[in-house]
Short mmCIF file of C-alpha atoms (C1' of nucleotides) and ligand atoms in Angstrom, two decimals:
data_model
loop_
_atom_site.label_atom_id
_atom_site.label_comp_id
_atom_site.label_asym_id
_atom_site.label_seq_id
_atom_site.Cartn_x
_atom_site.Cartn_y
_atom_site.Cartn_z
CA UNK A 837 31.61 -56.33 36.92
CA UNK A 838 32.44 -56.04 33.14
CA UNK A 839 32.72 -52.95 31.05
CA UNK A 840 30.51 -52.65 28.28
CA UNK A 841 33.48 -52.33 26.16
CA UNK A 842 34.64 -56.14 27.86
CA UNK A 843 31.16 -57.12 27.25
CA UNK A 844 31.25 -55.77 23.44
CA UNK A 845 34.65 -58.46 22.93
CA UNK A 846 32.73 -61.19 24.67
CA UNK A 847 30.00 -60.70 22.31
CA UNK A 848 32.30 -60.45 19.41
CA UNK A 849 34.04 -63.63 20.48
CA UNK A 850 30.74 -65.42 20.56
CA UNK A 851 28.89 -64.37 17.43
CA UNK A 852 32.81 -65.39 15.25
CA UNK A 853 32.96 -68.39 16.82
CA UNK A 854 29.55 -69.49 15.69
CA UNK A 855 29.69 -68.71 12.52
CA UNK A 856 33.27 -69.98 12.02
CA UNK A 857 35.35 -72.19 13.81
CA UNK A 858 36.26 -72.24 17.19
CA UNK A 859 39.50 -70.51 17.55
CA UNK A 860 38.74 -66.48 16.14
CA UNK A 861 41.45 -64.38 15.10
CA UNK A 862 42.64 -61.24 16.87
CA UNK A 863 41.84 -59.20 13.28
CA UNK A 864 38.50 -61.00 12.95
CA UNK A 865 37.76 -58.94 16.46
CA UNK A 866 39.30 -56.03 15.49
CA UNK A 867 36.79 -56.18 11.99
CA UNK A 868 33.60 -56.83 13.51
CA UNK A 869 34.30 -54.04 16.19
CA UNK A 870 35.55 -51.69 13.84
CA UNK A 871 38.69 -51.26 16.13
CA UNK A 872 42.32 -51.90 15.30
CA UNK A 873 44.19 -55.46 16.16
CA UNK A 874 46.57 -54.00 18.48
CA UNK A 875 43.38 -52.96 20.88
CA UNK A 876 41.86 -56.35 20.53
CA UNK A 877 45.50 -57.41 21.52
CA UNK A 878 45.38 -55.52 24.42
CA UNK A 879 41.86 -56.61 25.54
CA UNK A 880 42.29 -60.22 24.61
CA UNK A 881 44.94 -59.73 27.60
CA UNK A 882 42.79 -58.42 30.15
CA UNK A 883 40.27 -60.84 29.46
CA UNK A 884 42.55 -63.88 29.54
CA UNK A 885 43.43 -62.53 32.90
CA UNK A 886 39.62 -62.77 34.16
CA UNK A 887 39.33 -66.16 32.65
CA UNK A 888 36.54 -64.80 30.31
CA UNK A 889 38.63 -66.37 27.28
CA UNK A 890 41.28 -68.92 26.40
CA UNK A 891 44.52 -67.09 25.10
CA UNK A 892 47.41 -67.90 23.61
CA UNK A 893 49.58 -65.36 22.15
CA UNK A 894 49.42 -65.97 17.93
CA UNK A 895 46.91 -68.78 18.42
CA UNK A 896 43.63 -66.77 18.58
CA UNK A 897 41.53 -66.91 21.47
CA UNK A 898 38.09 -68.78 22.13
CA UNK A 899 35.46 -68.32 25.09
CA UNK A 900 35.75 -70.31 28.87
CA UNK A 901 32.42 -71.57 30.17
CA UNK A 902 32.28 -68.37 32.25
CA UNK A 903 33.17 -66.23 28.92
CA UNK A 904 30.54 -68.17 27.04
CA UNK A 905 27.85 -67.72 29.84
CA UNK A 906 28.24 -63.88 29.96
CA UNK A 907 28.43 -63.47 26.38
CA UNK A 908 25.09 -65.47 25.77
CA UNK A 909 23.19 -63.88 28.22
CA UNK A 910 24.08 -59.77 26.60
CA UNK A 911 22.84 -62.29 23.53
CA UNK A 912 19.75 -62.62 25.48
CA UNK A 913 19.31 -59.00 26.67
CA UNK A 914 19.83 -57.57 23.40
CA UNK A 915 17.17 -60.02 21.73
CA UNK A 916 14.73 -59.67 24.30
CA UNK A 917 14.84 -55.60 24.12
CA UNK A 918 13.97 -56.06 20.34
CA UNK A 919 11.00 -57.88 20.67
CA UNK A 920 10.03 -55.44 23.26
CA UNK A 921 10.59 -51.92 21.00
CA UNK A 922 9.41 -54.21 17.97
CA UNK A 923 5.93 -55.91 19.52
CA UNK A 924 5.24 -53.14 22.10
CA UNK A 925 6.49 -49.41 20.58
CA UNK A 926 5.77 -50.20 17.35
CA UNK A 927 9.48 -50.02 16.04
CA UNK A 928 10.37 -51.10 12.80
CA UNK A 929 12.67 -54.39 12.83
CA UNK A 930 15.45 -52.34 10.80
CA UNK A 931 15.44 -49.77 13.42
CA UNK A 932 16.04 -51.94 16.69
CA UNK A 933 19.47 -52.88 16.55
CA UNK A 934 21.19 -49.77 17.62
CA UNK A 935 19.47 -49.01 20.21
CA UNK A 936 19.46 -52.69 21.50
CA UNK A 937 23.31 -52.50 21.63
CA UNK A 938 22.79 -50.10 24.35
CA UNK A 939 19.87 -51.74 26.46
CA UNK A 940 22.06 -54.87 26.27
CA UNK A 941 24.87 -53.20 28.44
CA UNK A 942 21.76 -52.75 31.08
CA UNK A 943 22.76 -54.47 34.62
CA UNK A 944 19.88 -56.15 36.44
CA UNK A 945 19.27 -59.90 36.30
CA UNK A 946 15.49 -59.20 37.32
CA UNK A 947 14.92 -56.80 34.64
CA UNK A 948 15.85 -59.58 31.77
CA UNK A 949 13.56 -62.19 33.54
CA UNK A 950 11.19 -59.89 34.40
CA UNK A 951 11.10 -58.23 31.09
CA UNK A 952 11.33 -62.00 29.46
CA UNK A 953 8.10 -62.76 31.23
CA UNK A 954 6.29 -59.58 30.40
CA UNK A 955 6.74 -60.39 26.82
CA UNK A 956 5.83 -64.05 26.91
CA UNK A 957 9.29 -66.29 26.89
CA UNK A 958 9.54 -65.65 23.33
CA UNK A 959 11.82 -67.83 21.51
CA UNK A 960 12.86 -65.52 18.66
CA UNK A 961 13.79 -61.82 18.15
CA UNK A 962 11.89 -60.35 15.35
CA UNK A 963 14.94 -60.90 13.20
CA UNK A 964 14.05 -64.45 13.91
CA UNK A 965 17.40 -65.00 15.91
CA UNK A 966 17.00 -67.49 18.74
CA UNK A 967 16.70 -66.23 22.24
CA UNK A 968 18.82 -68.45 24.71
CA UNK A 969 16.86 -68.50 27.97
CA UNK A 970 17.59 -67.85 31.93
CA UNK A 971 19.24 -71.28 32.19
CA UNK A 972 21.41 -69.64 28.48
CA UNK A 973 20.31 -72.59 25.93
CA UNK A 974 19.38 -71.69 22.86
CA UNK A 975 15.88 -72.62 21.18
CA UNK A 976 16.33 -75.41 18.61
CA UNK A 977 16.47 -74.58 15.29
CA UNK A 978 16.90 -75.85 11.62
CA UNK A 979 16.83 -73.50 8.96
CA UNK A 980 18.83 -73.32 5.53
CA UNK A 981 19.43 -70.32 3.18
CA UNK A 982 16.73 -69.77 0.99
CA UNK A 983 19.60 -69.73 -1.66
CA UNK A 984 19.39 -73.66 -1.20
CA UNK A 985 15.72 -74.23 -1.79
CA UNK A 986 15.62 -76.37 -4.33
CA UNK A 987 13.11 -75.43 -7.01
CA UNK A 988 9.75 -76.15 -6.49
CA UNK A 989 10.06 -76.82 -3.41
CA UNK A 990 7.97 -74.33 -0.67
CA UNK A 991 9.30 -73.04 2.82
CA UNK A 992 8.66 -70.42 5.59
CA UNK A 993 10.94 -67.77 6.12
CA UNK A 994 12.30 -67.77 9.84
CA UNK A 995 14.95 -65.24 10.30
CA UNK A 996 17.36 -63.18 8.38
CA UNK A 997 21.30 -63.59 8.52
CA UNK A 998 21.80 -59.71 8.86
CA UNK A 999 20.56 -56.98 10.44
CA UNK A 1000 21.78 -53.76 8.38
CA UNK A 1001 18.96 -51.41 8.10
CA UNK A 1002 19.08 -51.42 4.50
CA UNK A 1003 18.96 -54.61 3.86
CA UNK A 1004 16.16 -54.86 6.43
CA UNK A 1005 14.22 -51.85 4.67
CA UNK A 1006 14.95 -53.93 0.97
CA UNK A 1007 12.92 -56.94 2.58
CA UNK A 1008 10.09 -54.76 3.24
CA UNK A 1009 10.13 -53.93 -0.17
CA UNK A 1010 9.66 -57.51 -1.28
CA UNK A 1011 7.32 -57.89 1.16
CA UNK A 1012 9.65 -60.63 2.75
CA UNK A 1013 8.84 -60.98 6.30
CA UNK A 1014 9.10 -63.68 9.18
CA UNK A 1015 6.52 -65.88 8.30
CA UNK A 1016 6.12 -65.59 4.38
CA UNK A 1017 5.76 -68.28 2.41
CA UNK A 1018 8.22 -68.39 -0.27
CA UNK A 1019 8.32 -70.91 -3.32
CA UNK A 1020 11.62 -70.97 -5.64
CA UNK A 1021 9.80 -71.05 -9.52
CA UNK A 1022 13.40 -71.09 -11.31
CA UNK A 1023 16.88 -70.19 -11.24
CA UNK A 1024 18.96 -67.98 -13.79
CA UNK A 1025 22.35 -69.67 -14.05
CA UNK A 1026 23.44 -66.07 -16.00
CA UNK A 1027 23.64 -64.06 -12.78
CA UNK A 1028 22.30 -66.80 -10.19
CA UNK A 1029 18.82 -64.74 -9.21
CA UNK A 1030 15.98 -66.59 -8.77
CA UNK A 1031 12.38 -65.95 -9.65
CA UNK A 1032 9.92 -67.01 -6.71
CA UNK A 1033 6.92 -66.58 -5.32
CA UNK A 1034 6.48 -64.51 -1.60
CA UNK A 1035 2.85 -65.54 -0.31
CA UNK A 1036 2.06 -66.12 -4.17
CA UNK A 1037 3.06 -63.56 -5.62
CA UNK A 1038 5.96 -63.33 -8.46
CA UNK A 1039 8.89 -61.94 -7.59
CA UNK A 1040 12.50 -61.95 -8.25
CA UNK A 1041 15.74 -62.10 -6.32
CA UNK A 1042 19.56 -61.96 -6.35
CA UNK A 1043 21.55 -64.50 -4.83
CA UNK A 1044 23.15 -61.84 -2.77
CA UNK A 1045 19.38 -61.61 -0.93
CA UNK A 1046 18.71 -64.97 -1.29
CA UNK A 1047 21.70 -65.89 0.90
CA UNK A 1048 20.69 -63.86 3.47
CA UNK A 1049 17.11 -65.70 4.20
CA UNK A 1050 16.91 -68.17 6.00
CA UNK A 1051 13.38 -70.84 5.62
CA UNK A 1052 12.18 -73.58 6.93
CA UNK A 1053 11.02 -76.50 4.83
CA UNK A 1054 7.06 -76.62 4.70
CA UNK B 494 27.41 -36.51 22.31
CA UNK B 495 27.33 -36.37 26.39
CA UNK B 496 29.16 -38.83 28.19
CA UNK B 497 27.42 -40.50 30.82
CA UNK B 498 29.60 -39.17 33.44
CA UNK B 499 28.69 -35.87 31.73
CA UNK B 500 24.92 -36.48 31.76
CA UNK B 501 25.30 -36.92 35.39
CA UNK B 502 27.09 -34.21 36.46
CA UNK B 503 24.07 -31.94 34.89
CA UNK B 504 21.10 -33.74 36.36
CA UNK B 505 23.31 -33.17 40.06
CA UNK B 506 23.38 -29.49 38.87
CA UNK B 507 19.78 -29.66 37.80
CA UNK B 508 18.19 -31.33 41.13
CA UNK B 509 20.60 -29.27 43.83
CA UNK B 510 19.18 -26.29 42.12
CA UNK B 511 15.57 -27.24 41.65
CA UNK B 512 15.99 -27.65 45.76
CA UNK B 513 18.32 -24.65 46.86
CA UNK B 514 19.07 -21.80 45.35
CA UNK B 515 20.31 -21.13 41.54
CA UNK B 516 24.25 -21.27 42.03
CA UNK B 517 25.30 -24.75 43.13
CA UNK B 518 28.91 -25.34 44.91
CA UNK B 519 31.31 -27.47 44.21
CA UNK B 520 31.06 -29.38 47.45
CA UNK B 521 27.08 -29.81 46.88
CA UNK B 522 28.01 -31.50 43.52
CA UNK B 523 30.60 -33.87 45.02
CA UNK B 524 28.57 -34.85 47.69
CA UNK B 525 25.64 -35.62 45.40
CA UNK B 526 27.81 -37.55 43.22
CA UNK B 527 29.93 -39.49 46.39
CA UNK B 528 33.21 -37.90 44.11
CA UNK B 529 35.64 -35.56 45.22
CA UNK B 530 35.78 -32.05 44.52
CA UNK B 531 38.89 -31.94 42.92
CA UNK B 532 37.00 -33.97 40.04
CA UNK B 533 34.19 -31.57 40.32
CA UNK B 534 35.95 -28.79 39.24
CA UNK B 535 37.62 -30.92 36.79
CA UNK B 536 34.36 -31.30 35.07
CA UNK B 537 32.40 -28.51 35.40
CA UNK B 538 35.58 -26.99 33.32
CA UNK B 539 34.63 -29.36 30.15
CA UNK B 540 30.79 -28.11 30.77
CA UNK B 541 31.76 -25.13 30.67
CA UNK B 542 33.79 -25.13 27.43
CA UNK B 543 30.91 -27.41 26.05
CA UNK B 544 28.37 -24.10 27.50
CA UNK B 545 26.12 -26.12 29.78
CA UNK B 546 27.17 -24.61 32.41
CA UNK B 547 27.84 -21.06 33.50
CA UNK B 548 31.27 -21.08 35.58
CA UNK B 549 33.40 -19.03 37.53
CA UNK B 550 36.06 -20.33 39.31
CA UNK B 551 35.31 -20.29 43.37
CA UNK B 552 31.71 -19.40 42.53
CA UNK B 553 29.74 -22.17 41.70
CA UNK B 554 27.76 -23.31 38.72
CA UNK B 555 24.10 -22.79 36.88
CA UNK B 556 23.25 -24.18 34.18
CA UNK B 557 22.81 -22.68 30.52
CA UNK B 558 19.46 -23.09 28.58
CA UNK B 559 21.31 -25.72 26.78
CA UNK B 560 22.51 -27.70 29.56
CA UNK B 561 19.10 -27.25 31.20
CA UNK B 562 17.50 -28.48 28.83
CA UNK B 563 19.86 -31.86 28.57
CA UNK B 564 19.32 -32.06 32.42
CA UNK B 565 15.91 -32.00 32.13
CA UNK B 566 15.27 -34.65 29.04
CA UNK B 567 17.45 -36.99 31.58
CA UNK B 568 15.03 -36.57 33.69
CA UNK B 569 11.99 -37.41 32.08
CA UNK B 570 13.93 -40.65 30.57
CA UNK B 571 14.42 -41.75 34.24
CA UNK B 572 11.14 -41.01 35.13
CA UNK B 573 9.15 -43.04 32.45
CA UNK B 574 11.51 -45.35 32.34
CA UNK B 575 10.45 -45.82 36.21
CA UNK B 576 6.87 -45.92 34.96
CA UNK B 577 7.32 -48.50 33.01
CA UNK B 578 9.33 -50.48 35.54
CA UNK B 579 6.34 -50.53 38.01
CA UNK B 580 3.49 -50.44 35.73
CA UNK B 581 4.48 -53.13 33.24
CA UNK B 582 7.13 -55.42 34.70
CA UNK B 583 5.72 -55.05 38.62
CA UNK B 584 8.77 -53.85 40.11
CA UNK B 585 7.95 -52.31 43.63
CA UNK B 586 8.56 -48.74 44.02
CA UNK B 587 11.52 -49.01 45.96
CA UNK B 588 13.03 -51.70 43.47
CA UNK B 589 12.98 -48.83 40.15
CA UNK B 590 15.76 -46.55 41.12
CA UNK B 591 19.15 -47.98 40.25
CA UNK B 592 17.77 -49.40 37.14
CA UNK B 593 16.41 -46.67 35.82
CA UNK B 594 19.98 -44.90 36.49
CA UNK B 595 21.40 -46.77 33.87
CA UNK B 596 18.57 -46.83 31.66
CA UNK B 597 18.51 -42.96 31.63
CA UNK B 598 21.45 -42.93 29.81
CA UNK B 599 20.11 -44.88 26.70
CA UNK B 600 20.34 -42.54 23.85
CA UNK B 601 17.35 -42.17 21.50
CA UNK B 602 14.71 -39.72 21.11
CA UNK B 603 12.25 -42.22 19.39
CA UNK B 604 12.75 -44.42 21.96
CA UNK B 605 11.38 -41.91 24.80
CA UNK B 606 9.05 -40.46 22.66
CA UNK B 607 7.66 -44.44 22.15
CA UNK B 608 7.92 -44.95 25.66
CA UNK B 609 6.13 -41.84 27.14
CA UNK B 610 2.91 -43.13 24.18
CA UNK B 611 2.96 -46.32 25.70
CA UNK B 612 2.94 -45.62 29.04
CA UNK B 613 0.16 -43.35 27.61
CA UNK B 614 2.36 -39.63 28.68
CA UNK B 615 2.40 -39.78 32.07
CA UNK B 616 2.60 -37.02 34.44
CA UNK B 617 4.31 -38.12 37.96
CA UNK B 618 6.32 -41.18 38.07
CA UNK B 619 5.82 -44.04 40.48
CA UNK B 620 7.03 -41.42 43.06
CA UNK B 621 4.90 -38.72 42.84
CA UNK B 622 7.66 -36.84 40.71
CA UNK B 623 6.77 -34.70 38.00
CA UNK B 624 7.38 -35.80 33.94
CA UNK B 625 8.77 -33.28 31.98
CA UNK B 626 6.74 -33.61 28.51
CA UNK B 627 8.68 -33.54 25.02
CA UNK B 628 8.96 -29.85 25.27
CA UNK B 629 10.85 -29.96 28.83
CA UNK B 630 7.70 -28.39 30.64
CA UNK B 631 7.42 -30.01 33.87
CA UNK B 632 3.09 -30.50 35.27
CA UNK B 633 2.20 -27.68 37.32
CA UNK B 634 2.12 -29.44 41.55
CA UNK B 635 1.18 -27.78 44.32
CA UNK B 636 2.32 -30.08 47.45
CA UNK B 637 2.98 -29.51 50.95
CA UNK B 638 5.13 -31.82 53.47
CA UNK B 639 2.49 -34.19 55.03
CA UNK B 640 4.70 -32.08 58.46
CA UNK B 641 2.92 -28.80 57.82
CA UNK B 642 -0.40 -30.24 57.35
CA UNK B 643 -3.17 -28.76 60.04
CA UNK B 644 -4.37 -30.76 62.85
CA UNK B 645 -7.73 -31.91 61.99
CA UNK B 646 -6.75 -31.13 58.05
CA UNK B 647 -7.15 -34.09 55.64
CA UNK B 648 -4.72 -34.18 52.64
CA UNK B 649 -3.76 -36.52 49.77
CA UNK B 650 -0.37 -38.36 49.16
CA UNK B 651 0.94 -37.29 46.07
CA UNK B 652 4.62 -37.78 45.96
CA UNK B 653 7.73 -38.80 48.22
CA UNK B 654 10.96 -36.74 48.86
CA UNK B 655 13.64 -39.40 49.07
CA UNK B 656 13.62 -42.27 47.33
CA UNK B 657 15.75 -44.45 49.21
CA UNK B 658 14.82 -48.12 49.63
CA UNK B 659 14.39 -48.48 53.51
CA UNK B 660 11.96 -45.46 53.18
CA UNK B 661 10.27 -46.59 50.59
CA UNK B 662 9.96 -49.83 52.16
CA UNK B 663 9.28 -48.64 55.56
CA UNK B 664 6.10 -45.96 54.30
CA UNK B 665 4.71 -49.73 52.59
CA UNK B 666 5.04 -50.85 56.19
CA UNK B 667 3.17 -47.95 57.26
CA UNK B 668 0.49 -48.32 54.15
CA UNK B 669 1.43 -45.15 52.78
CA UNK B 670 1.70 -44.93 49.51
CA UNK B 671 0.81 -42.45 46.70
CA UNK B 672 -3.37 -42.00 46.73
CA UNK B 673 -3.56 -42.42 50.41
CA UNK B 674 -5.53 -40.44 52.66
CA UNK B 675 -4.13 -38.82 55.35
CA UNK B 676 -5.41 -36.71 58.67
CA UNK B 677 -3.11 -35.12 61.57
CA UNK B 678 -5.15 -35.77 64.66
CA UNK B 679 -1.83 -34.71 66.93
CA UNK B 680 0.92 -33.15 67.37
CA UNK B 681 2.91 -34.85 69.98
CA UNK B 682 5.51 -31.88 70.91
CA UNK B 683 7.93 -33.89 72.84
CA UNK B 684 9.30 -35.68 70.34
CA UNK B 685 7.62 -33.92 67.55
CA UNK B 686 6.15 -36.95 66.38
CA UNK B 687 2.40 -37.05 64.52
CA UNK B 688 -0.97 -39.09 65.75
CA UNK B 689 -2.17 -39.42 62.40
CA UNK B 690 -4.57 -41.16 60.12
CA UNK B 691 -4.10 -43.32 56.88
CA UNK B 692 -6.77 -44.33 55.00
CA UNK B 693 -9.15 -44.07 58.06
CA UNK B 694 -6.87 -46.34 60.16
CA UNK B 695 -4.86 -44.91 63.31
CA UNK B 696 -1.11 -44.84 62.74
CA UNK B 697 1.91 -42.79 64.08
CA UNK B 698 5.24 -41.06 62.37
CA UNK B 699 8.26 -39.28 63.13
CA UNK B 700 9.09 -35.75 61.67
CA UNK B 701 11.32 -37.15 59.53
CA UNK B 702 9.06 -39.26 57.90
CA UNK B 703 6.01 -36.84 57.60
CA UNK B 704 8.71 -34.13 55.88
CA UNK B 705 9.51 -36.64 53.52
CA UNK B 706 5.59 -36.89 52.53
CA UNK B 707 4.24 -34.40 50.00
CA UNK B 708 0.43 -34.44 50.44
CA UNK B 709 -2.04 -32.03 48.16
CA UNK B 710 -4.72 -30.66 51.01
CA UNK B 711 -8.43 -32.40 50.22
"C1'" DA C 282 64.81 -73.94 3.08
"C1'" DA C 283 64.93 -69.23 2.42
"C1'" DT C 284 62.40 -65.17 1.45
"C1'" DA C 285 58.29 -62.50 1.24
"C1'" DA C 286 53.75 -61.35 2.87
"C1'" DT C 287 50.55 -61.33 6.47
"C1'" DT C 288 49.18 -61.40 11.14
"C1'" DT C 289 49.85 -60.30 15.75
"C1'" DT C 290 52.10 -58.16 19.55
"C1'" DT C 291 54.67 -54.46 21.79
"C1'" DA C 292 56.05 -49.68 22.67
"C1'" DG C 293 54.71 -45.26 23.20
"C1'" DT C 294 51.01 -41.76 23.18
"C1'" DC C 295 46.41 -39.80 24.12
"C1'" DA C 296 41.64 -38.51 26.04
"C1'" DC C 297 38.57 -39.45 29.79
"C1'" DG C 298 37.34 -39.54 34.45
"C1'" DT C 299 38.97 -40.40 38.78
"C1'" DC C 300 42.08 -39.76 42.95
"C1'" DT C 301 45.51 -37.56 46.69
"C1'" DA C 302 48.24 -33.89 48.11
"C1'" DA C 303 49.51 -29.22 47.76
"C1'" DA C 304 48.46 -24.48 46.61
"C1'" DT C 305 45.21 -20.83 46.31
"C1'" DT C 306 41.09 -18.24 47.18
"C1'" DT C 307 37.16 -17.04 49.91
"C1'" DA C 308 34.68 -16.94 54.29
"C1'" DT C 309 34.71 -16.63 59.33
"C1'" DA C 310 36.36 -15.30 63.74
"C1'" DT C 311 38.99 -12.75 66.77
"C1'" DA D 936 42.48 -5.89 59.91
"C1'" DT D 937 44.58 -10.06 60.59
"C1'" DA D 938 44.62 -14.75 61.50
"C1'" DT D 939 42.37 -19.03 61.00
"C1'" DA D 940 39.26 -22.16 58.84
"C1'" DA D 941 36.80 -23.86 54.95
"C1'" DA D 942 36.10 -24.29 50.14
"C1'" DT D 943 38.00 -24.68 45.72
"C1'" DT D 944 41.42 -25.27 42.28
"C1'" DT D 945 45.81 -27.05 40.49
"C1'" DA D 946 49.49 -30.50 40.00
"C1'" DG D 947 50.62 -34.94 39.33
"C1'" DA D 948 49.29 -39.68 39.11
"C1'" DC D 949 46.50 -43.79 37.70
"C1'" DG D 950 43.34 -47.20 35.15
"C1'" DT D 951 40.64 -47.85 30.94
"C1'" DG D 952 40.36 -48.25 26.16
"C1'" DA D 953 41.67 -46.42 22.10
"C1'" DC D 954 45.41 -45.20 18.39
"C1'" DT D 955 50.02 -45.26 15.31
"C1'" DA D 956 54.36 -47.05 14.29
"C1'" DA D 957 57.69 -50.52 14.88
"C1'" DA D 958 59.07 -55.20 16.09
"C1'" DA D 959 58.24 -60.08 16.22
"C1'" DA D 960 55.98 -64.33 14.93
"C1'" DT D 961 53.45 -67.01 11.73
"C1'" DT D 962 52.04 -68.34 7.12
"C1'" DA D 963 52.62 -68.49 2.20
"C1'" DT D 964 55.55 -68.56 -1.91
"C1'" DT D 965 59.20 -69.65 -4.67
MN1 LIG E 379 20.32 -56.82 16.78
MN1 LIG E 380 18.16 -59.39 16.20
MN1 LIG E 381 14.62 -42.44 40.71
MN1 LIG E 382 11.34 -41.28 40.88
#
DNA sequence: AATAATTTTTAGTCACGTCTAAATTTATAT
DNA sequence: ATATAAATTTAGACGTGACTAAAAATTATT
């Protein structure tokens, strides 16, 4: 049975090594769990040892089919809890994530399914991240930054790249949701915002935001 | 912030209290907690430098307001959280238990307050056992052990003593569950055993089951 | 290729929560 | 009142997961 700290890594390993390459670094770890790189060091050790990851000193580690598995389903857990505080407690979807990173630690293989069915298989978290199922395969999906929209063109937004509250809380703002429909009307090469429509309406963006949206083509 | 070995040691504290008498022993705690005493007293000296607890050494424990009060809000989180195992993901009674050990720990008031709406504030928990509200009050109960009831009497089932699995499990053999009406029609004094009645149909129980019955007299 | 800068690992320490074994205190029995 | 038994605490150890400082390996620069 893991820790939750072991299960914290796992994650770690797993959200780095989508993003980037295959192999991640031991200070990569040590940055996205705000803890030093001689305790990832130590942990990438113990792990190793349970076959959980691939480890060779100085060469970065990566995740075995058993790492992999465990990490995607606390992936699971933690997406399913948000749709539950979001679509049944009436949480906000900037004010989710903390307490999701402790319901995802919870140990019981019939609460996930059971909770999965109670709230209808969903595919997505309301941050529109995919929600890998029992078998641990992920929903297909293909989305681009709404930074790449080319002008003109329309699109649905389907899920956000982060999760900070603030950012979360800016999006309300703009009235930017899962769902919108967004239009890009022109770019300003001076400091690469973008004036667009959200469901029609004018509105204006940095890049910085932009890059952080992700849309479908419509 | 409480640890959850911490958080544990006060609801032991809190429930051998509740059942004997204000000052709880070390033993008492160790045997509630399957640890040794050695680590009981261990602990109850960080309680008592963090003022939960009211120690001195060889004569057991209470707790402070404080560390009442924590005791109790861990409580109520494990009993809604209970609630909404049974009522909303159709877990069986004697299914909610372990889960909602862990889940007691999660730390947010929003999130309890949330769940106790949802769940609509309810006042006993899929075993009979009394919610504490947001203010720590606990519902007034008046209940008697289904082993004290008068022959001829007719009472209610309103709550269980243990909540162990095979009891749980067994008293679904039996029928009984929380709702059901029950009648003594004899006392069999050999083995101290009870001809009784649930729901209008003839059944038979031990003294050990009947004390673990809390019925409210019709 | 040699040196410098960066990354990663190791060595040593610490807090937490547990344990066993030994010492101490309190309770019980004679 | 004294001896014995039971309960409790202390002493010393261990595993986990973190840290700082120092050493070693890798990567980048000249
Ligand atoms: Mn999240
Ligand atoms: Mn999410
Ligand atoms: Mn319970
Ligand atoms: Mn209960």
């Amino acid at each position: 049975m893991l820790s939750q700290a072991e299960e914290n890594y796992l994650k770690a390993i797993l959200k780095l090594s989508q993003k980037n390459g295959k192999s991640v670094s031991t200070n990569a770890i040590a940055d996205e769990l705000y803890t030093k790189a001689s305790s990832v060091s130590d942990m990438m050790k113990k792990l190793s040892e349970k076959s959980l990851i691939h480890y060779v000193k100085y060469q970065g580690v990566y995740l075995t089919e058993k790492g992999k598995g465990l990490a995607v389903h606390i992936v699971r857990k933690h997406r399913l809890w948000e749709v539950f505080l979001v679509n049944h407690l009436n949480f906000k979807w900037d004010e989710v994530h903390d307490i999701a990173e402790q319901l995802e630690h919870i140990k019981s293989l019939e609460l996930v399914n059971k909770l999965d069915a109670f709230l209808n298989f969903p595919s997505f978290d309301p941050h529109g991240d995919p929600i890998p199922n029992e078998a641990g395969e992920f929903p297909k999906t293909s989305a681009i930054p709404f930074s790449e929209l080319p002008v003109k063109s329309r699109g649905k937004v389907v899920a956000v790249v982060m999760d900070e509250p603030s950012f979360l809380k800016y999006l309300d703002k703009l009235n930017i949701s899962i769902g919108a429909q967004v239009e890009v009307i022109e770019v300003n090469e001076f400091d690469d915002s973008f004036d667009v429509k959200i469901n029609d309406i004018q509105s204006h963006i940095s890049l910085d935001v932009a890059k952080n949206i992700l849309i479908s083509l419509l």
